[in-house]
XYZ file of C-alpha atoms in Angstrom:
376
model
C 0.000 0.000 0.000
C 1.583 3.275 -1.125
C 1.968 6.108 1.326
C 0.172 9.333 0.682
C 2.575 12.231 -0.034
C 2.791 14.712 2.774
C 1.600 18.223 2.130
C 4.413 20.806 2.041
C 4.579 23.060 5.067
C 3.332 26.611 4.432
C 6.069 29.200 3.848
C 6.639 31.695 6.647
C 7.716 35.266 5.964
C 11.090 35.559 7.783
C 12.635 38.656 9.393
C 15.463 38.508 6.849
C 12.967 38.790 3.992
C 11.327 41.750 5.696
C 14.755 43.477 6.169
C 15.712 42.871 2.547
C 12.367 44.263 1.404
C 12.933 47.406 3.489
C 16.410 47.926 2.067
C 15.007 47.545 -1.446
C 12.476 50.278 -0.726
C 15.230 52.557 0.580
C 17.322 51.923 -2.513
C 14.312 52.624 -4.725
C 13.675 55.839 -2.812
C 17.280 56.989 -3.284
C 17.279 56.125 -6.987
C 13.929 57.843 -7.596
C 15.049 60.963 -5.695
C 18.345 61.075 -7.628
C 16.533 60.764 -10.935
C 14.103 63.515 -10.011
C 16.973 65.788 -8.997
C 18.860 64.976 -12.152
C 15.953 65.395 -14.533
C 14.009 68.107 -12.763
C 13.554 71.306 -14.680
C 12.210 74.375 -12.948
C 11.644 72.503 -9.643
C 13.502 72.845 -6.404
C 15.430 70.067 -4.779
C 12.927 70.056 -1.928
C 10.079 69.287 -4.326
C 12.053 66.445 -5.858
C 12.838 64.944 -2.463
C 9.198 65.329 -1.394
C 7.991 63.583 -4.551
C 10.450 60.726 -4.097
C 9.400 60.312 -0.481
C 5.741 60.226 -1.467
C 6.425 57.475 -3.984
C 8.359 55.465 -1.414
C 5.656 55.889 1.236
C 2.988 54.831 -1.267
C 4.983 51.757 -2.214
C 5.493 50.951 1.441
C 1.759 51.305 2.088
C 1.004 48.939 -0.777
C 3.447 46.412 0.621
C 1.887 46.773 4.114
C -1.580 46.274 2.660
C -0.380 43.168 0.871
C 1.096 41.790 4.088
C -2.141 42.498 5.953
C -4.178 40.695 3.297
C -1.767 37.770 3.503
C -2.167 37.636 7.259
C -5.977 37.774 6.961
C -5.991 34.935 4.468
C -3.740 32.895 6.711
C -6.079 33.497 9.642
C -9.130 32.474 7.605
C -7.394 29.319 6.394
C -6.493 28.447 9.948
C -10.113 28.941 11.079
C -11.369 26.785 8.220
C -8.910 24.044 9.109
C -10.056 24.177 12.729
C -13.704 23.983 11.619
C -13.003 21.025 9.339
C -11.065 19.332 12.116
C -13.992 19.916 14.488
C -16.465 18.410 12.007
C -14.189 15.428 11.482
C -13.892 14.915 15.228
C -17.684 15.079 15.584
C -18.163 12.555 12.773
C -15.643 10.192 14.347
C -17.373 10.558 17.712
C -20.819 9.938 16.164
C -19.550 6.909 14.279
C -18.022 5.550 17.453
C -21.249 6.181 19.355
C -23.350 4.485 16.656
C -20.951 1.543 16.587
C -21.259 1.243 20.348
C -25.063 1.337 20.113
C -25.059 -1.273 17.348
C -22.758 -3.516 19.390
C -25.013 -3.104 22.418
C -28.154 -3.896 20.387
C -26.446 -6.925 18.856
C -25.326 -8.162 22.265
C -28.824 -7.735 23.713
C -30.392 -9.423 20.689
C -28.033 -12.414 20.865
C -28.568 -12.763 24.606
C -32.371 -12.615 24.271
C -32.371 -15.044 21.344
C -30.235 -17.454 23.370
C -32.762 -17.250 26.201
C -35.495 -18.422 23.795
C -33.506 -21.643 23.353
C -33.429 -22.367 27.070
C -35.071 -25.503 28.448
C -36.616 -23.444 31.254
C -39.894 -21.663 30.593
C -39.173 -18.608 32.822
C -35.944 -18.004 30.906
C -37.797 -18.194 27.597
C -40.375 -15.727 28.897
C -37.563 -13.360 29.907
C -36.107 -13.679 26.416
C -39.435 -12.728 24.819
C -39.810 -9.672 27.041
C -36.216 -8.621 26.348
C -36.849 -8.830 22.608
C -40.037 -6.813 23.027
C -38.204 -4.021 24.893
C -35.434 -4.040 22.317
C -37.908 -3.689 19.437
C -39.872 -0.953 21.185
C -36.754 1.182 21.597
C -35.236 0.434 18.186
C -37.704 0.702 15.273
C -35.123 -0.517 12.789
C -34.955 -3.879 14.573
C -38.699 -4.481 14.909
C -39.310 -6.621 11.827
C -36.293 -8.777 12.643
C -37.537 -9.339 16.184
C -41.081 -10.053 14.962
C -39.581 -12.632 12.603
C -37.787 -14.271 15.551
C -40.996 -14.433 17.601
C -42.898 -15.873 14.626
C -40.137 -18.429 14.086
C -40.485 -19.484 17.733
C -44.231 -19.988 17.270
C -43.588 -22.044 14.139
C -41.321 -24.459 16.016
C -42.762 -27.737 17.341
C -43.697 -27.455 21.004
C -43.851 -29.750 23.983
C -47.423 -30.015 25.212
C -47.164 -28.724 28.768
C -48.722 -25.804 30.612
C -45.478 -23.820 30.935
C -44.732 -23.937 27.216
C -48.347 -23.019 26.495
C -47.920 -19.896 28.624
C -44.722 -18.967 26.757
C -46.508 -19.272 23.411
C -49.522 -17.321 24.577
C -47.137 -14.572 25.714
C -45.508 -14.546 22.271
C -48.966 -14.195 20.670
C -49.916 -11.364 23.037
C -46.698 -9.489 22.244
C -47.503 -9.567 18.534
C -51.099 -8.471 19.032
C -50.177 -5.714 21.493
C -47.853 -4.020 19.014
C -50.093 -4.390 15.958
C -53.057 -2.466 17.348
C -52.925 1.216 16.305
C -55.998 2.259 18.298
C -55.750 0.301 21.531
C -51.976 0.749 21.895
C -50.963 3.803 19.814
C -47.725 4.381 21.753
C -46.661 0.783 21.261
C -47.832 0.347 17.673
C -45.290 -1.107 15.229
C -46.374 -0.040 11.709
C -45.649 -1.841 8.435
C -45.091 -5.209 10.078
C -45.311 -8.581 8.350
C -46.357 -11.766 10.139
C -45.223 -15.157 8.892
C -46.948 -17.794 10.991
C -47.180 -20.429 8.287
C -47.331 -23.881 9.818
C -47.570 -22.540 13.376
C -49.914 -23.933 16.030
C -51.833 -21.015 17.544
C -54.133 -21.255 20.531
C -56.944 -18.722 20.923
C -55.290 -16.337 18.458
C -56.750 -12.811 18.481
C -55.771 -10.281 15.852
C -58.854 -8.106 16.157
C -58.507 -4.348 15.530
C -54.929 -4.832 14.355
C -53.191 -3.409 11.313
C -50.337 -5.187 9.577
C -48.817 -5.190 6.153
C -48.866 -8.839 5.137
C -49.957 -11.992 6.893
C -48.899 -15.526 6.002
C -50.935 -18.287 7.673
C -50.488 -21.128 5.197
C -51.081 -24.504 6.904
C -51.485 -22.765 10.261
C -53.478 -24.674 12.876
C -55.849 -22.569 14.975
C -57.211 -24.162 18.140
C -59.867 -22.428 20.167
C -61.599 -19.350 18.797
C -59.626 -17.273 16.276
C -60.554 -13.614 16.003
C -59.685 -11.425 13.006
C -62.540 -8.943 13.357
C -61.754 -5.421 12.136
C -58.243 -6.497 11.151
C -56.611 -4.520 8.347
C -54.183 -6.168 5.948
C -52.552 -3.419 3.861
C -50.717 -6.127 1.900
C -51.413 -9.759 1.079
C -53.127 -12.242 3.407
C -52.740 -15.965 2.772
C -54.609 -18.671 4.705
C -54.224 -21.505 2.210
C -54.698 -24.968 3.783
C -55.131 -23.488 7.249
C -57.093 -25.431 9.870
C -59.620 -23.735 12.131
C -60.592 -26.186 14.862
C -62.889 -23.662 16.550
C -64.959 -20.669 15.551
C -63.321 -17.929 13.476
C -64.421 -14.364 12.931
C -63.362 -12.134 10.037
C -66.241 -9.671 10.408
C -65.437 -6.186 9.073
C -61.930 -7.287 8.104
C -60.270 -5.191 5.400
C -58.141 -7.083 2.878
C -56.395 -4.445 0.756
C -54.000 -6.835 -0.974
C -54.402 -10.257 -2.461
C -56.095 -12.935 -0.398
C -56.095 -16.704 -0.462
C -58.509 -18.923 1.516
C -58.395 -22.107 -0.555
C -58.406 -25.662 0.851
C -59.320 -24.589 4.397
C -61.156 -26.740 6.908
C -63.512 -24.669 9.082
C -64.674 -26.907 11.928
C -66.800 -24.277 13.671
C -68.568 -21.093 12.704
C -66.934 -18.890 10.070
C -67.941 -15.248 9.936
C -66.999 -12.939 7.060
C -69.873 -10.495 7.398
C -69.140 -6.953 6.182
C -65.595 -7.956 5.256
C -64.023 -6.072 2.360
C -61.843 -7.680 -0.317
C -60.094 -5.235 -2.648
C -58.505 -7.890 -4.871
C -59.471 -11.235 -6.297
C -60.074 -13.776 -3.538
C -60.697 -17.515 -3.710
C -62.405 -19.888 -1.266
C -62.126 -22.916 -3.562
C -62.363 -26.394 -2.020
C -63.073 -25.075 1.474
C -65.158 -27.133 3.887
C -67.412 -25.201 6.256
C -68.373 -27.553 9.052
C -70.411 -24.888 10.835
C -72.349 -21.884 9.638
C -70.715 -19.670 7.002
C -71.751 -16.021 7.035
C -70.738 -13.655 4.205
C -73.670 -11.263 4.608
C -72.976 -7.724 3.313
C -69.403 -8.579 2.363
C -67.822 -6.403 -0.323
C -65.965 -8.024 -3.218
C -64.327 -5.348 -5.380
C -63.065 -7.912 -7.869
C -63.879 -11.534 -8.589
C -64.493 -14.184 -5.939
C -64.528 -17.928 -6.261
C -66.372 -20.601 -4.243
C -65.558 -23.523 -6.521
C -66.195 -27.017 -5.122
C -66.993 -25.662 -1.650
C -69.008 -27.626 0.881
C -71.319 -25.674 3.175
C -72.235 -28.030 5.993
C -74.824 -25.824 7.696
C -76.336 -22.374 7.162
C -74.725 -20.299 4.417
C -75.451 -16.587 4.337
C -74.812 -14.397 1.295
C -77.508 -11.797 1.872
C -76.998 -8.159 0.961
C -74.008 -8.761 -1.305
C -73.645 -6.948 -4.606
C -71.300 -9.052 -6.720
C -69.616 -6.492 -8.983
C -68.080 -9.315 -10.986
C -69.635 -12.692 -11.599
C -68.793 -15.072 -8.729
C -67.895 -18.724 -9.246
C -69.897 -21.359 -7.327
C -69.085 -24.254 -9.662
C -69.747 -27.606 -8.015
C -70.495 -26.158 -4.560
C -72.786 -28.082 -2.223
C -75.181 -26.452 0.253
C -76.059 -29.045 2.927
C -78.115 -26.590 4.951
C -80.192 -23.459 4.347
C -78.662 -20.947 1.945
C -79.712 -17.316 2.059
C -79.265 -14.879 -0.827
C -81.761 -12.262 0.342
C -81.358 -8.952 -1.536
C -78.261 -10.300 -3.251
C -77.397 -9.063 -6.738
C -75.195 -10.836 -9.249
C -73.203 -9.352 -12.092
C -74.430 -10.038 -15.587
C -73.293 -13.386 -16.875
C -73.170 -15.115 -13.504
C -73.460 -18.897 -13.864
C -73.631 -21.609 -11.205
C -73.059 -25.000 -12.841
C -73.515 -28.134 -10.738
C -74.587 -26.237 -7.595
C -76.625 -28.499 -5.314
C -78.967 -27.747 -2.401
C -79.522 -30.903 -0.343
C -80.957 -29.103 2.660
C -84.305 -27.371 2.883
C -83.578 -23.914 1.378
C -85.822 -21.112 2.630
C -88.066 -19.061 0.400
C -85.411 -16.457 -0.433
C -83.478 -19.020 -2.490
C -86.454 -21.030 -3.707
C -86.243 -19.213 -7.022
C -82.451 -19.542 -7.237
C -81.620 -20.780 -10.709
C -78.151 -22.179 -11.507
C -78.416 -20.748 -15.026
C -79.739 -17.304 -14.132
C -79.085 -14.249 -12.013
C -81.233 -12.741 -9.309
C -82.416 -9.195 -8.973
C -82.138 -7.188 -5.775
C -85.575 -8.283 -4.531
C -84.674 -11.949 -4.726
C -86.748 -12.737 -7.813
C -85.310 -14.230 -10.963
C -84.868 -12.296 -14.170
């Protein structure tokens, strides 16, 4: 590695140079005076000497002004160098401080993550709380810490009461920091959840806002609540298992959504939910009642080869685009009261094996209904 050349030291005006400059001025004064005396015509010697002195004084003043300007420039350069040095020192100090903070955050993160791997439940709980505090104080680390908590919930668990409490705490931490209204000071915006394949017990995401949610093959035991949840990005529940009731009432799905191949063992509520993009419920099995009353589908929706085991409610829906119910089976009452279908809606191979009420008595697989429930 080559060395950088050193900058030459600035030249200093020495006393010898000043003395030589003064002697030169004196010599110039003598020569000018002699020439004026020699060449003067009709002037006195006194006038010649006075003129020579004036020229010398003027030259001396010019030299003094030049020296003053040189000194001023030197002073300004020195001040600039000091300012630059001060800025450099501040930058070095800030970099050192940021490095120290990063090292501290890394140390705390590693320590907390190690606690999650402990075989003792209280230590794992302490690790979760340490990660929560770290994320609350450092927004740039929040998604990473959420990913760690989600990864913990995705791991296989030993079925004991202590581990169940640890996992419920992990779920509560996520919910607490995804609620913008109930916990505005603790809200973590623009957060993604990846709980694919996790086993969740009594999961509640009501009144929460998150960017994207991934729940593919997730197993929900107990009641799962997603009421008033807002997904600003995608939400995927493909092949999820709901072993209890689930509520998606008034949920807002702003991105893409996938609900295919899901087994709903209990009640499933999607009333007043809003879907901004295409959404599919193909091959789902609704073991309990399925309520979609007053749901809003901005784009297309599919219920292909779906089995509705009990009541199915689709009242008050205005299908902007033709829905797909191909091959679906309604085992119980199906309600389409005041439901409107887009032109061209077709329902091939739809079967009603229950005792449908009057509001679907005129339902025709090859036709669309008007808003009053009558056929066209």
